[in-house]
JSON list of C-alpha atoms in Angstrom, two decimals:
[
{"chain": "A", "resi": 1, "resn": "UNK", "atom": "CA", "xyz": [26.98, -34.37, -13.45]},
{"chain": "A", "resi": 2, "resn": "UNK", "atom": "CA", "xyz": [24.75, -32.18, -11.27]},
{"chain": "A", "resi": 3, "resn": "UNK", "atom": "CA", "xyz": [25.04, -34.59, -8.42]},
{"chain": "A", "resi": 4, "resn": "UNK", "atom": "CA", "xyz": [29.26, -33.85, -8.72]},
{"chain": "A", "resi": 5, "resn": "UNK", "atom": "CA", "xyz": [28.81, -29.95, -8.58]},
{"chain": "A", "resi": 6, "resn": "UNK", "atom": "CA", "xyz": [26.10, -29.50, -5.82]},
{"chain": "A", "resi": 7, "resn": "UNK", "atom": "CA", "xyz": [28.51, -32.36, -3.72]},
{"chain": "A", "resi": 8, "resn": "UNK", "atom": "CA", "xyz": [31.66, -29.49, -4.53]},
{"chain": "A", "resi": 9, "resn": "UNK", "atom": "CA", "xyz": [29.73, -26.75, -3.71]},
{"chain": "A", "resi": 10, "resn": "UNK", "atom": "CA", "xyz": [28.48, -28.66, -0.40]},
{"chain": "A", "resi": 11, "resn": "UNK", "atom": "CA", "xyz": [32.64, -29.42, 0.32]},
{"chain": "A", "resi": 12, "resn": "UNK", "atom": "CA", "xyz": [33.23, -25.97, -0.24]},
{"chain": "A", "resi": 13, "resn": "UNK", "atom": "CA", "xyz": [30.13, -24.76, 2.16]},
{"chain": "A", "resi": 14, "resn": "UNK", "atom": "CA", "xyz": [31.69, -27.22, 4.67]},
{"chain": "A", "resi": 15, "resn": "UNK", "atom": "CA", "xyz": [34.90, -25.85, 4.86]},
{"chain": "A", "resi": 16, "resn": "UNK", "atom": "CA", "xyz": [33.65, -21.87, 4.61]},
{"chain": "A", "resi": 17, "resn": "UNK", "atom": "CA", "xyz": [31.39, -23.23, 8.11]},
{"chain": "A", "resi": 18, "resn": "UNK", "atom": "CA", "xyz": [34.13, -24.41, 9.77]},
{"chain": "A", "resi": 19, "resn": "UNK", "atom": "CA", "xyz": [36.32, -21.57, 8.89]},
{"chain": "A", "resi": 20, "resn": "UNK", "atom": "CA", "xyz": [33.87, -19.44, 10.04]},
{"chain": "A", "resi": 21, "resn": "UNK", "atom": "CA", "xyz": [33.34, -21.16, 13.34]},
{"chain": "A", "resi": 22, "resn": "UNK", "atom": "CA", "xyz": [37.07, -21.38, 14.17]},
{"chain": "A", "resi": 23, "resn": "UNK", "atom": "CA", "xyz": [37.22, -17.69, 13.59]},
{"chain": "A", "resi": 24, "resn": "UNK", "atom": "CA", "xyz": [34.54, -17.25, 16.44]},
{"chain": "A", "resi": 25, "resn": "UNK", "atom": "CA", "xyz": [35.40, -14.66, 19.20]},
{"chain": "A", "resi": 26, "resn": "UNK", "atom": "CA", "xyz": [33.33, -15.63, 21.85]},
{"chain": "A", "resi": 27, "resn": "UNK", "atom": "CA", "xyz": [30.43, -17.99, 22.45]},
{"chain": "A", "resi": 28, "resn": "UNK", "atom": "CA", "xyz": [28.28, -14.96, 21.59]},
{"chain": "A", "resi": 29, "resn": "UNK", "atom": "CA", "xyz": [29.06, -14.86, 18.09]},
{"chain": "A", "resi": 30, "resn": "UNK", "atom": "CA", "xyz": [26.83, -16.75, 15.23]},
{"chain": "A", "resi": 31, "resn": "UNK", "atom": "CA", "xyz": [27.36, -20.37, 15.20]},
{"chain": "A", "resi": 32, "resn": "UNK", "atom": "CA", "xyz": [27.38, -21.54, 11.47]},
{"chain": "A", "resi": 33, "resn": "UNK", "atom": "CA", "xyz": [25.65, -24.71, 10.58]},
{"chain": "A", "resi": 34, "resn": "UNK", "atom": "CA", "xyz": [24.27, -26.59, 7.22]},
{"chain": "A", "resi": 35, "resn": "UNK", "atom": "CA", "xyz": [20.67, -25.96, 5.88]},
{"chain": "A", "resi": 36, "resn": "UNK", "atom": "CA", "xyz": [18.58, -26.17, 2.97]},
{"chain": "A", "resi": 37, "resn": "UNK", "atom": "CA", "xyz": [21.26, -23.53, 1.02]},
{"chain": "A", "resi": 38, "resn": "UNK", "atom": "CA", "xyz": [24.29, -25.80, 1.19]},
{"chain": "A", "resi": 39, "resn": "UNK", "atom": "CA", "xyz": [24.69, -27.12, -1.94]},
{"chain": "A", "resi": 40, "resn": "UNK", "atom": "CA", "xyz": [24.09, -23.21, -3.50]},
{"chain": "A", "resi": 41, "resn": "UNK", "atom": "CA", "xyz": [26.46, -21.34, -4.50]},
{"chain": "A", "resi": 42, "resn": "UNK", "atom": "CA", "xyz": [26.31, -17.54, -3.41]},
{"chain": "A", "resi": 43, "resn": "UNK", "atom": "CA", "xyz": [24.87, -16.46, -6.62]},
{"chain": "A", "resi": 44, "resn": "UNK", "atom": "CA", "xyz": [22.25, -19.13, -6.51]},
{"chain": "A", "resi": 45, "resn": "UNK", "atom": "CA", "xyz": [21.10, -17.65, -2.84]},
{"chain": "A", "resi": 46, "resn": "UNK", "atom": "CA", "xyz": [20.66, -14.43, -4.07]},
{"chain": "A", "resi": 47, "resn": "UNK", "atom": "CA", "xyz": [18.96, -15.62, -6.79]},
{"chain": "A", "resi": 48, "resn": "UNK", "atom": "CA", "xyz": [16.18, -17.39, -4.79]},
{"chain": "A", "resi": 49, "resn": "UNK", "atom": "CA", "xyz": [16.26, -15.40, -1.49]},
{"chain": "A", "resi": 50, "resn": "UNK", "atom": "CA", "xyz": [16.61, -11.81, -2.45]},
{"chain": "A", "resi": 51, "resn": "UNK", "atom": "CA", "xyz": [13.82, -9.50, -3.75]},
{"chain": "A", "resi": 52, "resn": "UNK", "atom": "CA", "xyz": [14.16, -6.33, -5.63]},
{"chain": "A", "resi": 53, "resn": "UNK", "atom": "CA", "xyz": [14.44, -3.19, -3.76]},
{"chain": "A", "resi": 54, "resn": "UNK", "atom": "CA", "xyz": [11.28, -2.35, -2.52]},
{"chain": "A", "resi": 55, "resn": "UNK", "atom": "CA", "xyz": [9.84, 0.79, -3.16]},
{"chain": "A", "resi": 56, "resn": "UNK", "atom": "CA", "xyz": [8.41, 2.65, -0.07]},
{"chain": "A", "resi": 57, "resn": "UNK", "atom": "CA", "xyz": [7.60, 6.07, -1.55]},
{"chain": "A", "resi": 58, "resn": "UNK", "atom": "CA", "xyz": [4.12, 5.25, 0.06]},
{"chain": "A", "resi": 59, "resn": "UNK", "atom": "CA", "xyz": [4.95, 6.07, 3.26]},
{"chain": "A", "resi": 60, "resn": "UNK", "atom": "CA", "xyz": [4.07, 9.49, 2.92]},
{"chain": "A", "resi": 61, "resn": "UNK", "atom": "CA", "xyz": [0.54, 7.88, 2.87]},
{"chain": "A", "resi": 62, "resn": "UNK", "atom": "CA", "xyz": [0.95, 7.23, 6.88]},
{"chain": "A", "resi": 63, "resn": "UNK", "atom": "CA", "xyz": [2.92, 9.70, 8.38]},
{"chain": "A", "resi": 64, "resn": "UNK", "atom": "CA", "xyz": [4.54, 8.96, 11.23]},
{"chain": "A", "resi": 65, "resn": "UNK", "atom": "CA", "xyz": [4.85, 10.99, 14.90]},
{"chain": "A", "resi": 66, "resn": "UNK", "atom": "CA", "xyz": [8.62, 11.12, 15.48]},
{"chain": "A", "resi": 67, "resn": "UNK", "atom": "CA", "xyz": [9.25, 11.02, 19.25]},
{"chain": "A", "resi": 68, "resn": "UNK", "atom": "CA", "xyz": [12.66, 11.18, 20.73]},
{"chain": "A", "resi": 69, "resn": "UNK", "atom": "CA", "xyz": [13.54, 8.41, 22.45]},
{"chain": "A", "resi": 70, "resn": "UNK", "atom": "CA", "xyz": [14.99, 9.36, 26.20]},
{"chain": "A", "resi": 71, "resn": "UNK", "atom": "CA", "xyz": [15.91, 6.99, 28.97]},
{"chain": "A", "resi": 72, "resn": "UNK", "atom": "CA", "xyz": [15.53, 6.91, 32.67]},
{"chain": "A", "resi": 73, "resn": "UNK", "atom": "CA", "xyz": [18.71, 5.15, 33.20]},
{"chain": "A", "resi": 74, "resn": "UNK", "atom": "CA", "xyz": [22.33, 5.90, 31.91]},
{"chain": "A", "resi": 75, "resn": "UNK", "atom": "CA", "xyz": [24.23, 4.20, 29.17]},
{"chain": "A", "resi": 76, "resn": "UNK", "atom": "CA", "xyz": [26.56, 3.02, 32.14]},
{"chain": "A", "resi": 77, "resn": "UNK", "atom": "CA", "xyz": [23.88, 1.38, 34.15]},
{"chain": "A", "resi": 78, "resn": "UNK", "atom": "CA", "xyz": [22.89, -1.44, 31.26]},
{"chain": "A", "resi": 79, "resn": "UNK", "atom": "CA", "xyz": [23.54, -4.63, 31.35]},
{"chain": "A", "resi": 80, "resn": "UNK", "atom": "CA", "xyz": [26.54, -5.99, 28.93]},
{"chain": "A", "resi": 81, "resn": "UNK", "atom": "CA", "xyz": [24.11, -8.71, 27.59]},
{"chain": "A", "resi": 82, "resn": "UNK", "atom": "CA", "xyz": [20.44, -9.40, 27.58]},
{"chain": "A", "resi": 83, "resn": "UNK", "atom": "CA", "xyz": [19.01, -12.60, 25.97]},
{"chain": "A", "resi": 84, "resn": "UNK", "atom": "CA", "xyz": [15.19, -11.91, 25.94]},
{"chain": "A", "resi": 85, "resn": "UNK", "atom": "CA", "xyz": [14.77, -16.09, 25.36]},
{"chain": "A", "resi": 86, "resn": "UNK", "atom": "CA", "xyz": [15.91, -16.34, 29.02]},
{"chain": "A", "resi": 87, "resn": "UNK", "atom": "CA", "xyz": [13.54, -14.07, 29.79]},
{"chain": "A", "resi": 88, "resn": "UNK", "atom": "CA", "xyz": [10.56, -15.85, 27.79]},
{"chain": "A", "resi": 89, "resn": "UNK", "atom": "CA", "xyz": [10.31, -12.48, 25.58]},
{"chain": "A", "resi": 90, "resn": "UNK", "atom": "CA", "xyz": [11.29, -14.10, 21.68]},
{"chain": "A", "resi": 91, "resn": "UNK", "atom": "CA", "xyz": [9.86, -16.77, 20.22]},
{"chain": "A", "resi": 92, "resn": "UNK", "atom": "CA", "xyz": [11.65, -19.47, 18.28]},
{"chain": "A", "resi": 93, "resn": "UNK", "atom": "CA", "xyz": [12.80, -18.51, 15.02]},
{"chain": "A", "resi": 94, "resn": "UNK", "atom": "CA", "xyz": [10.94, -19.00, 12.00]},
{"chain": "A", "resi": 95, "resn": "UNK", "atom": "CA", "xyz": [11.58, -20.46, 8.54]},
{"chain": "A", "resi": 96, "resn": "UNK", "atom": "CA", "xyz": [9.64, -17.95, 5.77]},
{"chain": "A", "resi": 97, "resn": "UNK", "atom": "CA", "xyz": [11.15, -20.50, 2.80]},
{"chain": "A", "resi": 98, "resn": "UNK", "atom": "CA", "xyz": [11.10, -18.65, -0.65]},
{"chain": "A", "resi": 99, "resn": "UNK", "atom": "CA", "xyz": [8.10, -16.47, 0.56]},
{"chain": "A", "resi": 100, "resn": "UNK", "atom": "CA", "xyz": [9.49, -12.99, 0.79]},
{"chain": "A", "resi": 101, "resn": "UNK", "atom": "CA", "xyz": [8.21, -11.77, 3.81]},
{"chain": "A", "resi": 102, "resn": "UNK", "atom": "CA", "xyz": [10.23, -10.79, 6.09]},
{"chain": "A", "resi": 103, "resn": "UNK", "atom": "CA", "xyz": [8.71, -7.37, 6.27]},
{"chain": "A", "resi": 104, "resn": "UNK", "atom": "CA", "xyz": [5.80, -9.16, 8.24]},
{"chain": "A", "resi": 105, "resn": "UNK", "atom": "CA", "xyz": [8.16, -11.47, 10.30]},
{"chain": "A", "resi": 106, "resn": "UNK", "atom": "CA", "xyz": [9.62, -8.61, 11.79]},
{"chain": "A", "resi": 107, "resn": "UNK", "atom": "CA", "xyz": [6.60, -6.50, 12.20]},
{"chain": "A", "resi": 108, "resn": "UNK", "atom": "CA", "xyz": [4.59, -9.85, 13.75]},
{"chain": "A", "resi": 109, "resn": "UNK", "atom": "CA", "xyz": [7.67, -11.03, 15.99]},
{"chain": "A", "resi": 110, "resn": "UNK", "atom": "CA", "xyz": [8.53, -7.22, 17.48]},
{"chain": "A", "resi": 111, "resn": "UNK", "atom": "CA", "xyz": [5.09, -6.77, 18.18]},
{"chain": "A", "resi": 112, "resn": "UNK", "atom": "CA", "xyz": [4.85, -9.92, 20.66]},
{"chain": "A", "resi": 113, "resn": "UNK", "atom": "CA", "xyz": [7.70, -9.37, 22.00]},
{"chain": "A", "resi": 114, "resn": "UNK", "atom": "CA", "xyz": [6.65, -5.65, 23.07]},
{"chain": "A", "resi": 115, "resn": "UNK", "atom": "CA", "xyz": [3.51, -7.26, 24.33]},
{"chain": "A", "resi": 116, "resn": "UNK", "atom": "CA", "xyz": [5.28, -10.18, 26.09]},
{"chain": "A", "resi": 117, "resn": "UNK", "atom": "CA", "xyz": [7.41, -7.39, 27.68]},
{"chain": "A", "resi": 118, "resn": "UNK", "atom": "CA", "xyz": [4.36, -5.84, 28.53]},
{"chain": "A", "resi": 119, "resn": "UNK", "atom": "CA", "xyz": [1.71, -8.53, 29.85]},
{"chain": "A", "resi": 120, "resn": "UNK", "atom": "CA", "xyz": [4.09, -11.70, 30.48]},
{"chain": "A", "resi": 121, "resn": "UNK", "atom": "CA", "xyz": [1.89, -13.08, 28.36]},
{"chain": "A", "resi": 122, "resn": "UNK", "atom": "CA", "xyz": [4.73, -14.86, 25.43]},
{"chain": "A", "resi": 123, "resn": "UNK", "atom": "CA", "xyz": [1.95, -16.60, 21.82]},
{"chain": "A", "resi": 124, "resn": "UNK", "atom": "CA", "xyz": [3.26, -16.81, 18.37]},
{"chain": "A", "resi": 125, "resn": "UNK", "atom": "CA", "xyz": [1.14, -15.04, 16.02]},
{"chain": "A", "resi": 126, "resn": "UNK", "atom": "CA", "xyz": [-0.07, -15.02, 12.45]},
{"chain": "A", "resi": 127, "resn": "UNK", "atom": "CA", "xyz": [2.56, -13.88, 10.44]},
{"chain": "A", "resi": 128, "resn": "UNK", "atom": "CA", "xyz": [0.54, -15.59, 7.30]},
{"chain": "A", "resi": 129, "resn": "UNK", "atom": "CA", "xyz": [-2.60, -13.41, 8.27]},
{"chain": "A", "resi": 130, "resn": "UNK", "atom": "CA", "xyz": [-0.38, -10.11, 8.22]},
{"chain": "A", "resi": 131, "resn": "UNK", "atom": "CA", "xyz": [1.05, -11.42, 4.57]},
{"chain": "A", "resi": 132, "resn": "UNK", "atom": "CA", "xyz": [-2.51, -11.74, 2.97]},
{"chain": "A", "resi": 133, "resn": "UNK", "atom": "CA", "xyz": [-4.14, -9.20, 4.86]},
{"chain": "A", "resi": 134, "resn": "UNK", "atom": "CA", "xyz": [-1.54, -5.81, 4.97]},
{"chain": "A", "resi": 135, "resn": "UNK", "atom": "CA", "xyz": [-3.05, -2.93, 2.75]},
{"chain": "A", "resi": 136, "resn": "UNK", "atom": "CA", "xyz": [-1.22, -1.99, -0.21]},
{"chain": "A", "resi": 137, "resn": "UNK", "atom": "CA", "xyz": [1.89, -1.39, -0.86]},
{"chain": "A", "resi": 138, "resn": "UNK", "atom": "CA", "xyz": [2.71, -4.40, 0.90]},
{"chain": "A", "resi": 139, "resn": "UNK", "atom": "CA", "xyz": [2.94, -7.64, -1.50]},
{"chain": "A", "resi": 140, "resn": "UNK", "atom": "CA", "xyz": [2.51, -10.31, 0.60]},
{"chain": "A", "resi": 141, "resn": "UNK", "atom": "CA", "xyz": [5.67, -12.60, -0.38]},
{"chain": "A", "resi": 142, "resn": "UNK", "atom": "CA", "xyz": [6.49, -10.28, -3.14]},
{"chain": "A", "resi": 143, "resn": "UNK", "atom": "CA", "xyz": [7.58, -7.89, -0.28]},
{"chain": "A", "resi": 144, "resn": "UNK", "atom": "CA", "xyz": [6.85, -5.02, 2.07]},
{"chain": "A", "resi": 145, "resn": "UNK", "atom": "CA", "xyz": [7.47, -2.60, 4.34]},
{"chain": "A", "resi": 146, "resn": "UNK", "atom": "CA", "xyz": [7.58, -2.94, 8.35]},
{"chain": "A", "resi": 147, "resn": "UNK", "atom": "CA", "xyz": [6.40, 0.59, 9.18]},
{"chain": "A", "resi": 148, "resn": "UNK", "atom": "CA", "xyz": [3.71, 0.53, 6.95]},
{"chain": "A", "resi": 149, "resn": "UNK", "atom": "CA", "xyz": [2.50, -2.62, 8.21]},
{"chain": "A", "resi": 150, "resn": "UNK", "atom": "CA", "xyz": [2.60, -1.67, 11.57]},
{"chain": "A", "resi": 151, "resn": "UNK", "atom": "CA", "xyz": [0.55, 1.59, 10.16]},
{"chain": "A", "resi": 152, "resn": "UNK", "atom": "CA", "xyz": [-1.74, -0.34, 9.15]},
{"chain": "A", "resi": 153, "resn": "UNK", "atom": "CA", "xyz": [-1.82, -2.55, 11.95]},
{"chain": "A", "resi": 154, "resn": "UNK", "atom": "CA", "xyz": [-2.62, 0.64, 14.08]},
{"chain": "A", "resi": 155, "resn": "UNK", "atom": "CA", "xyz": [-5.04, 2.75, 11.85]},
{"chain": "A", "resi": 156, "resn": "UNK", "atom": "CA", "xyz": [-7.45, -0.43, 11.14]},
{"chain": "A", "resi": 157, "resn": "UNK", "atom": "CA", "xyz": [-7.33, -1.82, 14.25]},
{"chain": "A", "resi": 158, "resn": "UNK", "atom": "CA", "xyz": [-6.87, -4.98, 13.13]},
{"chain": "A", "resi": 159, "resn": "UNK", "atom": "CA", "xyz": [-6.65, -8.19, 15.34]},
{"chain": "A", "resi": 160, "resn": "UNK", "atom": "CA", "xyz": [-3.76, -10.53, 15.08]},
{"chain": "A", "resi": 161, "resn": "UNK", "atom": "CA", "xyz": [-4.93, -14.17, 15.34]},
{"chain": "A", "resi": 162, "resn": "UNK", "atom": "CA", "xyz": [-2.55, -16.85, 16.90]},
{"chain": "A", "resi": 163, "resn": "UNK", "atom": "CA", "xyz": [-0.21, -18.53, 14.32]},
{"chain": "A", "resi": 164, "resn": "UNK", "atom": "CA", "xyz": [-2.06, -21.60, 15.10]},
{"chain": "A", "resi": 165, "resn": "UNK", "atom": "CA", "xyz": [-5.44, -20.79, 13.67]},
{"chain": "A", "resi": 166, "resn": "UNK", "atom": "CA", "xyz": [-3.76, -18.97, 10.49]},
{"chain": "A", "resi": 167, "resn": "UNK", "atom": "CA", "xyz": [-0.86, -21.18, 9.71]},
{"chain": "A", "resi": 168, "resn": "UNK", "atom": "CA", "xyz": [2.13, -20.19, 7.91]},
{"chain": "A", "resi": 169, "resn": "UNK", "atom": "CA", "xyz": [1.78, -21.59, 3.73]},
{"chain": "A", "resi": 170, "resn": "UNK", "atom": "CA", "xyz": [4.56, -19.86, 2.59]},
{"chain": "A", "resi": 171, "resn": "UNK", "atom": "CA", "xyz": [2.18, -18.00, -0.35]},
{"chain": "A", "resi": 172, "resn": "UNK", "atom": "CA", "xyz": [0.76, -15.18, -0.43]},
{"chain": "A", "resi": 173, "resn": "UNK", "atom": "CA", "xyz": [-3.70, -16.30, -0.24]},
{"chain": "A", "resi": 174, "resn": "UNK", "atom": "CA", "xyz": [-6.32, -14.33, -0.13]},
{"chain": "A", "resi": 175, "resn": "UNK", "atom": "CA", "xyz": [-7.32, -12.41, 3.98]},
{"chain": "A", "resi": 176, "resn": "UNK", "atom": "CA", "xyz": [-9.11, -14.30, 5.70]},
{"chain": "A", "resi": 177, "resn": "UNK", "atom": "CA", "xyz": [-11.94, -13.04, 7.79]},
{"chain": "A", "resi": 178, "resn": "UNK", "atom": "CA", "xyz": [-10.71, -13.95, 11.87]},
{"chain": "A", "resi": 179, "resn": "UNK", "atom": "CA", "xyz": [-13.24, -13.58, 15.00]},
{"chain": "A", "resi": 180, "resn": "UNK", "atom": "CA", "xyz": [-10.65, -13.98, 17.14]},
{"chain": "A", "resi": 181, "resn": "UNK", "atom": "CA", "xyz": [-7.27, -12.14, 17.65]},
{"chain": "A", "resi": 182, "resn": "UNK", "atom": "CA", "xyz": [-5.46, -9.80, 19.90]},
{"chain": "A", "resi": 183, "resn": "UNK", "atom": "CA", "xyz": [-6.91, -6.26, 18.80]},
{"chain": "A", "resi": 184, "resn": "UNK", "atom": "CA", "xyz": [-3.57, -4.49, 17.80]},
{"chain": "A", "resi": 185, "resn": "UNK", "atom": "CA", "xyz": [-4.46, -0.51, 18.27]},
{"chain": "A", "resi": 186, "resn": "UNK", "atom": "CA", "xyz": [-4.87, -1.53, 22.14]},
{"chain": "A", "resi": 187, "resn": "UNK", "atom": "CA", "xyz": [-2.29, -3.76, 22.97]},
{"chain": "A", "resi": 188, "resn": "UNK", "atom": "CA", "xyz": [0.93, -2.52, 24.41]},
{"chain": "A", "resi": 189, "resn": "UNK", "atom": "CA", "xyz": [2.70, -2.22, 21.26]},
{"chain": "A", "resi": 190, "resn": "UNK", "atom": "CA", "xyz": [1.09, 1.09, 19.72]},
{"chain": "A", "resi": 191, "resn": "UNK", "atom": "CA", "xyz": [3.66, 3.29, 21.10]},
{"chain": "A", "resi": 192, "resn": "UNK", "atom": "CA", "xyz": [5.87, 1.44, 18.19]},
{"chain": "A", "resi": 193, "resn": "UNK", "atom": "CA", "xyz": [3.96, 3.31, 15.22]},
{"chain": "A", "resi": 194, "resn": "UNK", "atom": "CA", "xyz": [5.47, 6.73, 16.64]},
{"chain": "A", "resi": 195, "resn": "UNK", "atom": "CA", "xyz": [8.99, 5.46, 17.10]},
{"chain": "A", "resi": 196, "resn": "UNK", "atom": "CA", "xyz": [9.58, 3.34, 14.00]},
{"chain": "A", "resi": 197, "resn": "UNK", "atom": "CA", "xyz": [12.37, 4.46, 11.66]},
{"chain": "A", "resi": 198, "resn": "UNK", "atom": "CA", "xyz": [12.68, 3.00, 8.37]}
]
């Protein structure tokens, strides 16, 4: 009986992906594939990948330095396109499972690609170390906030260890102390704190 419905649901993911591929408009657009979720229906995504809202009325615990943002070079001089992984800038993409955390994905994964842009220099870092480690509000996998974490990223001059010597569990454990690590409040990516808007 259950093997019946999730091999509908799986037909019916099959022919929403191919649908949705067909409907492409250039090779720039998302290119839909199966995963994990294929046999879910929508509901049961939600259900499993979606937190509740996430309150961030502790911000006004860090307050932020708005800057306005100029540039040097007109809107007309850009490029139509930039893809920072031919430029060695992004690092592969990253699976954070049922562990809501993708407050400290994105905080972890800007801030080497700011220093990449920076230094050259392209390492994956801890995103586990940021998910037990972040001061409060932040949940670990129960969920969080990017600018605070970036806050407190900058304020406690903490150092971000390579992703290798904290590995990803997919739980939220308890910080671990590091020797090692890229201090963040002098790498390249400071100037972020002042410019993030939430």
């Amino acid at each position: 009986m259950e093997f019946k419905k999730r091999e509908s649901i799986f037909e019916q993911t099959l022919r929403r992906i191919e649908w949705l591929n067909k409907h492409r408009n250039s090779s720039l657009d998302a290119l839909y594939g199966i995963n994990q979720f294929s046999d879910l229906t929508p509901e049961e995504f939600k259900k499993i990948t979606h937190l509740k809202k996430f309150n961030t009325t502790a911000k006004k615990a860090y307050p932020l330095q708005k800057k306005l943002m100029t540039s040097q070079n007109p809107i007309r001089d850009l490029p139509k396109k930039v893809d920072w992984r031919e430029k060695n800038i992004i690092t592969p993409v990253n699976n954070q499972d049922s562990c809501g955390a993708c407050w400290a994905f994105s905080s972890v994964e800007t801030i080497e690609a700011m220093y990449a842009l920076k230094t050259g220099v392209l390492e994956q870092w801890s995103v586990q170390q940021v998910i037990d480690c972040a001061a409060a509000p932040n949940r670990g996998c129960g969920g969080g906030d990017t600018c605070l974490t970036v806050e407190w990223l900058y304020e406690s001059g903490a150092k971000i260890v390579l992703a290798q010597d904290y590995p990803f569990t997919g739980e939220t454990g308890d910080c671990k102390t590091v020797q090692r690590g890229i201090p963040y409040a002098s790498s390249s990516c400071s100037s972020w704190t002042t410019n993030c808007s939430c």
